[in-house]
Coordinates of C-alpha atoms and ligand atoms in Angstrom, one line a residue:
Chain A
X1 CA 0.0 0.0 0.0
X2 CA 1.7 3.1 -1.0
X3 CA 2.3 5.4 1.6
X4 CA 2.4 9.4 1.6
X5 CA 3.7 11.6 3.7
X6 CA 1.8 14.9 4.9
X7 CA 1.9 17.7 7.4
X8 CA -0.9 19.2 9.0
X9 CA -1.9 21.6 11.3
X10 CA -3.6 19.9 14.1
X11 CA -4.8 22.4 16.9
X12 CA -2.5 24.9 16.1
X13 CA 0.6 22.3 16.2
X14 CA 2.0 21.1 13.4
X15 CA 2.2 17.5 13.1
X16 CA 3.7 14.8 10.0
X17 CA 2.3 11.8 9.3
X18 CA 2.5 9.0 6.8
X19 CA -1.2 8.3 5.6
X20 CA -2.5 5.4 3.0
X21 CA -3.9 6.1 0.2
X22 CA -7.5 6.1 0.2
X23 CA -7.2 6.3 4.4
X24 CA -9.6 8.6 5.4
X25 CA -9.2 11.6 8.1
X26 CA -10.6 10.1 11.0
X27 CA -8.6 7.0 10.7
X28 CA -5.3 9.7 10.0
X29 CA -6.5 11.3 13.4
X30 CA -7.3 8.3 15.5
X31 CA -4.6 6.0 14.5
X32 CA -2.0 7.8 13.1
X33 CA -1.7 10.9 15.4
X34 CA -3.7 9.8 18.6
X35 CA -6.1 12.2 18.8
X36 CA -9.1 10.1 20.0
X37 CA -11.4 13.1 20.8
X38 CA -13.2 12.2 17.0
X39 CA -15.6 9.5 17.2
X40 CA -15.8 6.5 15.3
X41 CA -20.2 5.9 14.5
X42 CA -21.1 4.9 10.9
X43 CA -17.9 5.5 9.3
X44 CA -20.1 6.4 5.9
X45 CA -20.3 10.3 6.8
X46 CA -24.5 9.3 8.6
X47 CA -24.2 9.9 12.4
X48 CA -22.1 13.0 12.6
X49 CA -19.7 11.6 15.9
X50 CA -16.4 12.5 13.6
X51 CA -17.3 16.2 13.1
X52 CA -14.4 18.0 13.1
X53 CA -13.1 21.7 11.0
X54 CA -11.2 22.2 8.4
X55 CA -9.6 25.5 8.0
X56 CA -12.8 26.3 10.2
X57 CA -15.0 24.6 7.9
X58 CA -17.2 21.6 9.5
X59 CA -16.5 18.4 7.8
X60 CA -17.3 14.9 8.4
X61 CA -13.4 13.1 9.1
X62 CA -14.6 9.6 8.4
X63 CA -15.5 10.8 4.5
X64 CA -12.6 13.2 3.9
X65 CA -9.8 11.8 2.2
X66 CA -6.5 12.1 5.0
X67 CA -3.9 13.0 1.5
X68 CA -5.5 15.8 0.3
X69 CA -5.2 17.8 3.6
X70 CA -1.2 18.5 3.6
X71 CA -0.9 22.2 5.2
X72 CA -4.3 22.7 6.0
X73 CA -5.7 23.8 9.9
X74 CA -7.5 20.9 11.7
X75 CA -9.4 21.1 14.9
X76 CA -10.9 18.7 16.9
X77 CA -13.1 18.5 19.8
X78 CA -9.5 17.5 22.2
X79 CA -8.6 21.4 20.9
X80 CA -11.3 23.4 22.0
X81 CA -10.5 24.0 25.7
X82 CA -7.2 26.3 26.5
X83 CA -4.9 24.8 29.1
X84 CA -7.6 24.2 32.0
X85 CA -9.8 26.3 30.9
X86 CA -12.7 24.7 29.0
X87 CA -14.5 25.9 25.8
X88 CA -17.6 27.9 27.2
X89 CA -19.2 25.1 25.1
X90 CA -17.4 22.1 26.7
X91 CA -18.8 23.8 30.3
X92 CA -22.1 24.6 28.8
X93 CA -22.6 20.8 28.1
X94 CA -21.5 20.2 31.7
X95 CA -23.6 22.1 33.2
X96 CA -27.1 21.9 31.3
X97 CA -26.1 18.1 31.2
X98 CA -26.1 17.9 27.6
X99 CA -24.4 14.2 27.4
X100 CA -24.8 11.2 28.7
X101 CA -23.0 8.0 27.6
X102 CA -20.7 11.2 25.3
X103 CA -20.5 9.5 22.2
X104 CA -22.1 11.8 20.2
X105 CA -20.5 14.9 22.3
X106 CA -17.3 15.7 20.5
X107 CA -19.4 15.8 16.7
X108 CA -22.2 17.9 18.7
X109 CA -19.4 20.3 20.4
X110 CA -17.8 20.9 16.7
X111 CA -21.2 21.4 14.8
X112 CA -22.2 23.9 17.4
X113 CA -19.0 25.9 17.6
X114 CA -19.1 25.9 13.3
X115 CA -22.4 27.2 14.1
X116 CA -21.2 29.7 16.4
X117 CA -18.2 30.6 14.4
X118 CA -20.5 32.4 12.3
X119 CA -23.8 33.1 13.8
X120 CA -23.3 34.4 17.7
X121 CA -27.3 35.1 17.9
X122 CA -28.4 31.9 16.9
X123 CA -32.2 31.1 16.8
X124 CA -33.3 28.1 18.3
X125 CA -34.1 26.7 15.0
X126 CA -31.1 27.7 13.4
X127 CA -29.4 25.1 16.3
X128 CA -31.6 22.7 15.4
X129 CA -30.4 23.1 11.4
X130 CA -26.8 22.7 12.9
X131 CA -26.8 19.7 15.1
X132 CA -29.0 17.8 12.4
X133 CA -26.8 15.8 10.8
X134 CA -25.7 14.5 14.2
X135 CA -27.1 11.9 15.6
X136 CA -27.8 11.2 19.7
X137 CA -29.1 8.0 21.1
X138 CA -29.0 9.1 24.8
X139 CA -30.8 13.2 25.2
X140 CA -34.0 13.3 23.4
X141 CA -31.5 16.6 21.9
X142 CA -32.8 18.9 23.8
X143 CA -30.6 19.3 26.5
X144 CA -27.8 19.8 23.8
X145 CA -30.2 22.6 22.1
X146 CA -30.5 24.3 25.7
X147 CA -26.4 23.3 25.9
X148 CA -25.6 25.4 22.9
X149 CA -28.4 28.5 23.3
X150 CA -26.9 29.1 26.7
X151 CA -23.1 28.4 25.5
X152 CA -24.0 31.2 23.2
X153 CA -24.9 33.9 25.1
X154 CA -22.0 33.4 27.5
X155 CA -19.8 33.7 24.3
X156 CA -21.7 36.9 23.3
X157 CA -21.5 38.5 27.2
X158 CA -17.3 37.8 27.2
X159 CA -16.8 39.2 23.8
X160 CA -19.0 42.5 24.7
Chain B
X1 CA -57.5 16.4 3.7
X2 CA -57.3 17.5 7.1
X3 CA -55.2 17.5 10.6
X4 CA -56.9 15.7 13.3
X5 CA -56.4 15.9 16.8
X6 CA -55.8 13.1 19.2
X7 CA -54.8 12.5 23.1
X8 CA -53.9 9.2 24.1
X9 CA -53.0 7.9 27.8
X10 CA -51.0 5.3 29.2
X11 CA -50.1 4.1 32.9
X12 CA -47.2 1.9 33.9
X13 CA -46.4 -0.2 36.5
X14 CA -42.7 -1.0 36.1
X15 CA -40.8 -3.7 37.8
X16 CA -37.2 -2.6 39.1
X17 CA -34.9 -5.4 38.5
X18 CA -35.5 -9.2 37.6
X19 CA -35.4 -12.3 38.8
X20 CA -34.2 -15.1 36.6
X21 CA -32.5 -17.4 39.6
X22 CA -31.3 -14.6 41.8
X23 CA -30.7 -11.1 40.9
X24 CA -27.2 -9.9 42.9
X25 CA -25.1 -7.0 42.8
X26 CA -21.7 -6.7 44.4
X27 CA -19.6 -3.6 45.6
X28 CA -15.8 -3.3 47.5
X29 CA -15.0 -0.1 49.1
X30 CA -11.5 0.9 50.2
X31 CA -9.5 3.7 52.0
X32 CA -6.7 5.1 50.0
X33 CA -3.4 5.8 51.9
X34 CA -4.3 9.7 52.5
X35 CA -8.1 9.1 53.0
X36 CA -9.9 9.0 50.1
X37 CA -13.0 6.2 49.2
X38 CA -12.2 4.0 46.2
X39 CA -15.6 2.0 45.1
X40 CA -15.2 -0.8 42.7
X41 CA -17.5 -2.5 40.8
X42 CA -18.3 -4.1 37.7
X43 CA -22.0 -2.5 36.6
X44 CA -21.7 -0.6 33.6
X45 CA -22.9 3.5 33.4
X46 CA -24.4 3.5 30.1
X47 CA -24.4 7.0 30.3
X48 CA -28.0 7.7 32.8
X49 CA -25.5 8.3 35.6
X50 CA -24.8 5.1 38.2
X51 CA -21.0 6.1 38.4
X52 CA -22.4 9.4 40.0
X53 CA -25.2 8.0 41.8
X54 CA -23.0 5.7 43.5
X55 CA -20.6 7.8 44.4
X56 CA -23.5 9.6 46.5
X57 CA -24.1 6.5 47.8
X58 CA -21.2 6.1 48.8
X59 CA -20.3 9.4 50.2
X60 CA -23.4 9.4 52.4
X61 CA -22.9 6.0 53.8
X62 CA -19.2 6.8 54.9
X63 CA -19.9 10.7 56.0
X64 CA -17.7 11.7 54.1
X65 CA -17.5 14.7 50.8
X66 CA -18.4 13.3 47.5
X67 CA -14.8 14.9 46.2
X68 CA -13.0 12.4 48.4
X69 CA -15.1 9.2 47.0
X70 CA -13.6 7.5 43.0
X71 CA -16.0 5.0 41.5
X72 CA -14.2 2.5 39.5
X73 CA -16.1 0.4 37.1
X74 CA -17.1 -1.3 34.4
X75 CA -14.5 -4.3 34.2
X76 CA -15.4 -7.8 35.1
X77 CA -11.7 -8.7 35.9
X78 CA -11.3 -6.1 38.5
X79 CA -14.8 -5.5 40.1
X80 CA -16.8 -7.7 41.9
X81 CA -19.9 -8.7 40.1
X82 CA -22.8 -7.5 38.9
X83 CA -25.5 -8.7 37.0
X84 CA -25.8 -5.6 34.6
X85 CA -27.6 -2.8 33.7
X86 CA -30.6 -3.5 32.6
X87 CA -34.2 -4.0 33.9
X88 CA -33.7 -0.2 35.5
X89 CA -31.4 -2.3 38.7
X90 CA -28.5 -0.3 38.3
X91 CA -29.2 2.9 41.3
X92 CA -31.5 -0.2 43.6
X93 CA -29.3 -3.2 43.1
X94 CA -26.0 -1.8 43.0
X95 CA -26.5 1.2 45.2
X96 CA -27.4 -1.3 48.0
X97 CA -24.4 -3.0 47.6
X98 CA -22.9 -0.1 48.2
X99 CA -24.2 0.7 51.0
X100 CA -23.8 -2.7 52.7
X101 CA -19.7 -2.0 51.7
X102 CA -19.4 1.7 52.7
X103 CA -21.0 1.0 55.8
X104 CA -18.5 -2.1 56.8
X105 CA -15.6 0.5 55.3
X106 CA -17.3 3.3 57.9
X107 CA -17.3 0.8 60.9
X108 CA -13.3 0.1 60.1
X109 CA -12.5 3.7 59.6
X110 CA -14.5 4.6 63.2
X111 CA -12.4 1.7 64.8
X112 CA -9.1 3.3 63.3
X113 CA -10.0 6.9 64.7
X114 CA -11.0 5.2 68.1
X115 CA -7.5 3.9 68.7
X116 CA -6.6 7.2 67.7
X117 CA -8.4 9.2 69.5
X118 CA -8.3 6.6 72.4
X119 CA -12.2 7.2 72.7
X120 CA -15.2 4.1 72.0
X121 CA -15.6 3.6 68.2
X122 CA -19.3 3.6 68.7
X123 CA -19.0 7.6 70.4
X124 CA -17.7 8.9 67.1
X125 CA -19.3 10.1 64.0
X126 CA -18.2 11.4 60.6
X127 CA -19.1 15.2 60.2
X128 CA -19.6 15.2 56.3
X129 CA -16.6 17.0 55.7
X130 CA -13.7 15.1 56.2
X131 CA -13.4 14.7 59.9
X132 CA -14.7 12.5 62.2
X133 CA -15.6 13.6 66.1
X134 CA -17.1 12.5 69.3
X135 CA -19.9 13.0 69.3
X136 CA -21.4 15.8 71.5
X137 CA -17.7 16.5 71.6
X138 CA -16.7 18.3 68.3
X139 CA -13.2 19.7 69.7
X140 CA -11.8 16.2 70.1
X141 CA -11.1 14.9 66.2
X142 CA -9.4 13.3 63.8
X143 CA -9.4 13.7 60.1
X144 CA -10.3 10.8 58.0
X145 CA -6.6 11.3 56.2
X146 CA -5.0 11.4 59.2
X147 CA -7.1 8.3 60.6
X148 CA -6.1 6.5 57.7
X149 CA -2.6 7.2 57.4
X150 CA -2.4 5.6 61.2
X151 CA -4.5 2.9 60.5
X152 CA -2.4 1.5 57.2
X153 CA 0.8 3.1 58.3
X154 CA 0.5 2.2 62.2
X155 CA -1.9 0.2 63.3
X156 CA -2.1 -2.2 60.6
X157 CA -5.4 -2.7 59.7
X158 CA -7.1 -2.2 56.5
X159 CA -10.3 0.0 55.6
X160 CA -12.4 -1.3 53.5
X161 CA -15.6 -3.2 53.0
X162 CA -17.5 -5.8 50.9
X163 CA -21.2 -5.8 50.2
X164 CA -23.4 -7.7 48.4
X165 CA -27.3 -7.3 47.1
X166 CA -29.4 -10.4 46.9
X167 CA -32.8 -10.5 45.7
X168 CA -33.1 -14.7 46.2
X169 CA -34.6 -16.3 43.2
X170 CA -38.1 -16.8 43.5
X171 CA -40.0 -20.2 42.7
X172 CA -43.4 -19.9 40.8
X173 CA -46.2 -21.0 42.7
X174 CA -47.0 -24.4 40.7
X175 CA -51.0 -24.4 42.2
X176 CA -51.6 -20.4 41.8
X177 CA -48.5 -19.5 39.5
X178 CA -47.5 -16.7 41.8
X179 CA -44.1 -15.7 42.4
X180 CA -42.4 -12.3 43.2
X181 CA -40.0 -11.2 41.3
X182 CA -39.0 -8.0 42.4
X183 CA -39.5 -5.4 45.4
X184 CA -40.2 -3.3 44.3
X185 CA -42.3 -0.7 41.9
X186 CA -42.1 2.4 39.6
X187 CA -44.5 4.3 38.1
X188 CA -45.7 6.2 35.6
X189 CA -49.1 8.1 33.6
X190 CA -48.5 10.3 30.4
X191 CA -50.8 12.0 28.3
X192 CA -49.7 11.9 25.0
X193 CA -51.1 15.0 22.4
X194 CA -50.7 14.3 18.6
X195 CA -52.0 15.9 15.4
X196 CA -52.4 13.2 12.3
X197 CA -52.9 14.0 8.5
X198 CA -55.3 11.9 7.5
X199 CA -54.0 11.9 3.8
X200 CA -50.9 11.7 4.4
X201 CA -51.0 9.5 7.3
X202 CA -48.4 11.8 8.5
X203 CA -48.0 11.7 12.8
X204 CA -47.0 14.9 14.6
X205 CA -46.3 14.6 18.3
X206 CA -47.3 18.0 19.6
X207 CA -46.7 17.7 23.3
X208 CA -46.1 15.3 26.0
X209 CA -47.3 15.8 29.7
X210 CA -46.0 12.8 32.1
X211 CA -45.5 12.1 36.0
X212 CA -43.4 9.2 36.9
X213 CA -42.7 8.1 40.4
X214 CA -39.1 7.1 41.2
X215 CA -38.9 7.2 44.7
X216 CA -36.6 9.1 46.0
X217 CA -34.6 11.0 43.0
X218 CA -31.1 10.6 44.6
X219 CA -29.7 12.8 41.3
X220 CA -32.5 15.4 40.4
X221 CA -31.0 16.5 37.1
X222 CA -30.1 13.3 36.3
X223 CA -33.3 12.0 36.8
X224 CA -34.9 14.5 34.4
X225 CA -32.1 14.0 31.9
X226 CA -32.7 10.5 32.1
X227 CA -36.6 10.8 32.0
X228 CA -36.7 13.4 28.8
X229 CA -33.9 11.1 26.5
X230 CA -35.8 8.0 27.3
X231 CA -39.4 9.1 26.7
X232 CA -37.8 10.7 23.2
X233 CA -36.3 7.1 22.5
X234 CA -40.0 5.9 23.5
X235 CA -41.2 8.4 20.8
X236 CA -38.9 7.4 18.1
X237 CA -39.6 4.0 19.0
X238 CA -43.5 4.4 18.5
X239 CA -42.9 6.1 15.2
X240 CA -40.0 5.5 13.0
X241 CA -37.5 3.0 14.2
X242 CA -37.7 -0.7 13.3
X243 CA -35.1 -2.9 12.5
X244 CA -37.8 -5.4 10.8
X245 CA -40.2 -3.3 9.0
X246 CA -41.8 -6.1 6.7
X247 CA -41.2 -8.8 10.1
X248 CA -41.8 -11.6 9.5
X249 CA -40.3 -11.2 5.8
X250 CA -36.6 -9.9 6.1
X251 CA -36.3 -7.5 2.6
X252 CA -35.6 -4.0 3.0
X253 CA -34.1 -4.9 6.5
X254 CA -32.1 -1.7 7.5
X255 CA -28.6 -2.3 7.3
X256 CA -27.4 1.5 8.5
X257 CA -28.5 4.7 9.1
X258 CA -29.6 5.8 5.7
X259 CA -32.6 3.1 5.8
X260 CA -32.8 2.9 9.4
X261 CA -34.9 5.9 10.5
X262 CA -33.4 6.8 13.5
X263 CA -35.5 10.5 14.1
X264 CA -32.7 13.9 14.7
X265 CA -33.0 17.3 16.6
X266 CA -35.9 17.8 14.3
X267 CA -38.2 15.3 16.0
X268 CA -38.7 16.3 19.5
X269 CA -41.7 16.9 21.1
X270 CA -41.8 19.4 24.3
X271 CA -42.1 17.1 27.4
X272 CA -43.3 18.4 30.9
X273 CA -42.2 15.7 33.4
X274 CA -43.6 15.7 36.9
X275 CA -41.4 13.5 39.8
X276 CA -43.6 12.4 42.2
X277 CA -41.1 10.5 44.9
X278 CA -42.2 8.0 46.9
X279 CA -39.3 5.7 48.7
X280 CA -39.3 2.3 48.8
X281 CA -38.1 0.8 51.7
X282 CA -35.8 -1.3 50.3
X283 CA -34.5 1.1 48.1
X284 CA -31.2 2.9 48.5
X285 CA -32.3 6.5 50.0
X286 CA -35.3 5.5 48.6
X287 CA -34.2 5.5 45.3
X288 CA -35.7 2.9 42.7
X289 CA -34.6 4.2 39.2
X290 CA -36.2 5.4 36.5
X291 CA -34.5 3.0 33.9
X292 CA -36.3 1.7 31.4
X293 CA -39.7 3.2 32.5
X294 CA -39.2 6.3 30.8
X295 CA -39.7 4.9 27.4
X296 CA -42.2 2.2 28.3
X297 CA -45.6 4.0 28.8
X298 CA -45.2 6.3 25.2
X299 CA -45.4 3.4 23.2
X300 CA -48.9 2.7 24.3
X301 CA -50.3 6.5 24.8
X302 CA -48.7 7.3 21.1
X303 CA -51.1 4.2 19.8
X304 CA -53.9 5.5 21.7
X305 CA -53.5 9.2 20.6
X306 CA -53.5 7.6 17.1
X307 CA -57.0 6.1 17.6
X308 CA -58.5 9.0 19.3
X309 CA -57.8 11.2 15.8
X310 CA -58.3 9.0 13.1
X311 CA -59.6 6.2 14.5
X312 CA -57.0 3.6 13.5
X313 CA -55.8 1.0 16.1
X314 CA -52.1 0.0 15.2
X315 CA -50.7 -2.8 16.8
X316 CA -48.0 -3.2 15.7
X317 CA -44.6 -0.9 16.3
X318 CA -43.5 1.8 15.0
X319 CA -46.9 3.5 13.9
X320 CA -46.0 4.9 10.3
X321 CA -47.6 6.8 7.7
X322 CA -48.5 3.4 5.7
X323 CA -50.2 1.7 8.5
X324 CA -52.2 4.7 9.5
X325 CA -53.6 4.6 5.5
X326 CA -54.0 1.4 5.1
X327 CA -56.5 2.0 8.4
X328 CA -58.1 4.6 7.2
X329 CA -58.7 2.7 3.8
X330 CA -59.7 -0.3 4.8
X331 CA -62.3 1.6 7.4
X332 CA -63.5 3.2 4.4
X333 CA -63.9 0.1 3.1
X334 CA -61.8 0.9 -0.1
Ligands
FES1 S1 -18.4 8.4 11.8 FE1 -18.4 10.0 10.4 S2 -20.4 10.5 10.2 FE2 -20.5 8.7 11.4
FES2 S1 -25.1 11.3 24.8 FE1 -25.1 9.3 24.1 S2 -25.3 9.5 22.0 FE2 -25.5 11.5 22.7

């Protein structure tokens, strides 16, 4: 299996790594770097658990090709708190109990901050539209809606 | 065409626990060198919050802080045993286990501080937060670190404790066919509000109102959290997800998620949930679990509702769009 090699930009550290050809990101993540924050569901880009950004763009890891991401900007759930200090997110989850068995948490945690990203006022139907293609066994969804409403507006208060 | 409304009801009585031969559960407690409460067990948290619960447990039966109690589970090789988490047994099987362990732990750690302390064992008492007194005599103490740094560096003795939680197996009566096979009791009533298109067969779940009784609820939030994601897996369960849609024939058997219709953020109902807590006796702090209750009784109001606007009786899971015409058609006599 021919092998090549590629560099990336995984939470704001540069790492190298041999991938397959065909491998796709999550695998490149998982495997080949460690980061195990990504989740492993469907593996056929359904279920959502692998969210992660590239170059801030939400993308599913299990359907993105690992070779065709030399020098680009990855970030995955395991990147979004700062030293100790968790994402306003991560502690919005926490506290409005927004997971329960956490498998779906780090996809959920990535679609809302894409949402974020570039909508600080969110609806509640606009969260809705940006956690739908993830999929949660445990909530009934709506403590993760509450999660991400309330995540919000802490985000809006610190940047004021 | 037109949207008709329909409420349907539903009661349950739900069993906590099984009995297939004996239903036990099995907990160790022990003392870390600087005072801190390990718990091991084997039961699984799937995610509705026993590692926590436990802890409580655990905590309360030793008087000591919840910070200074770890639960360590989920491995057969290192925990006792457990027979699993299922049949909504995890918070009254396990957390009596726990209790039987943390209170032999508690009587060890009371006998360390005695020697200490040079008082009776049975004159002391934990005070919650990490020391333990005389009682009616506060000033004259001993912190649980410090009683159990003497007790494993100096006196030799170990703190810990083992418990187990039998419910014995229960033989059917072979003249009357009666046997019991639990303790105890949950229960639940929801009222189930739906609106249904009666061309398109279409089934929209417009609100839920439910009160289930749990006994004590040992983890409030946790209970609600637990209550709202299992009445939603209820839901989905009563109207899209099958793994045998055609049963008994296998075709068009889903095979992942893009023919399995497993509902998303799109589907939810609002839910008001009332806890009602009445203890059991037997139950850890009361506490008998909401488990697999808060799915059960929306299967059955969701059918109901069904019948009440449109007048079709589906028996059989989940209630889609086809059955509901097929109903009406063959009602219509069509
Ligand atoms: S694992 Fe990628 S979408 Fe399910
Ligand atoms: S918390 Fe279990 S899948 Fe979402």
């Amino acid at each position: 299996m021919p092998r090549t090699p590629i560099t990336l930009v995984l939470n704001g550290t540069e790492r190298s790594l041999f991938v397959e050809s065909g491998e796709n990101l999550l695998d490149a993540l998982r495997r080949g770097i460690g980061d195990l924050s990504p989740k492993y569901g469907c593996a056929q880009g359904t279920c959502g658990t692998c969210s992660v950004q590239v170059d801030g763009r939400l993308q599913l890891a299990c359907i993105t090709l690992a070779e065709t991401l030399s020098g680009r900007s990855i970030t995955t759930a395991g990147g979004l708190a700062e030293g100790n200090e968790l994402h306003p997110l991560q502690r919005s989850f926490m506290e409005n109990f927004a997971a329960q068995c956490g498998y779906c948490t780090p996809g959920m945690l990535m679609a809302a901050k894409s949402l974020l990203d570039r909508n600080p006022h969110p609806r509640r139907q606009e969260v809705v539209e940006a956690i739908s293609g993830n999929l949660c066994r445990c909530t009934g969804y709506e403590p993760i809606i509450d999660a991400i409403l309330k995540a919000a507006e802490v985000m809006r208060r610190r940047t004021r | 065409m037109a949207l008709r409304r329909g409420r349907g009801f539903a009661c349950v009585n739900y069993p906590i626990g099984m009995n297939l031969g004996g239903d036990p559960s099995q907990a160790l407690v022990h003392a870390t060198p600087d005072g801190k409460f390990m718990v091991t067990l084997s039961s699984i948290d799937l995610g509705q919050g026993m590692k926590s619960v436990t802890r409580q447990i655990a905590a309360e039966t030793l008087g000591v802080p919840v910070s200074d109690v770890y639960v360590d589970t989920a491995d057969s090789d290192t925990g006792p045993h457990c027979m699993g988490s299922f049949a909504s047994r995890g918070t009254h099987r396990v957390g009596n286990a726990v209790i039987r362990a943390a209170t032999e732990a508690r009587t060890q750690l009371l006998e360390a501080a005695a020697e200490e302390l040079e008082v009776d064992a049975a004159d002391l008492e934990p005070d919650g937060e990490g020391g333990i007194q005389v009682r009616g005599a506060p000033q004259r103490s001993i912190s649980v670190a410090d009683a159990a740094i003497a007790a494993q560096f100096k006196q030799g003795r170990t703190l810990s404790g083992r418990g187990i939680f039998l419910v014995p197996p229960s033989e059917v009566d072979p003249e009357t066919g009666e046997m019991s096979p639990v303790t105890c009791f949950a229960h639940a009533a929801m009222a189930v509000d739906v609106e249904v298109d009666d061309e398109t067969g279409e089934v929209r779940v417009v609100e839920i109102n439910s009160a289930y009784e749990v006994g004590r609820a040992l983890n409030p939030k946790l209970v609600e959290q637990q209550l709202i994601g299992g009445a939603w897996m209820g839901l989905s369960h009563a109207l899209y997800e099958t793994t045998e849609p055609y049963y008994p024939e296998r075709e068009h058997l889903p095979l992942d998620f893009n023919s399995y219709l497993m509902p998303g953020p799109g589907n939810i109902a609002p839910h008001n949930i009332a806890i009602l807590e009445r203890p059991a006796e037997d139950a850890p702090f009361g506490g008998k679990g909401p488990g697999e209750m808060c799915a059960n009784p929306v299967l059955p109001a969701v059918a109901n509702a069904v019948f009440d606007a449109v007048g079709v009786r589906c028996d059989e899971l989940p209630i889609t769009p086809e059955k509901i015409l097929r109903g009406l058609r063959s009602a219509n006599g069509s």
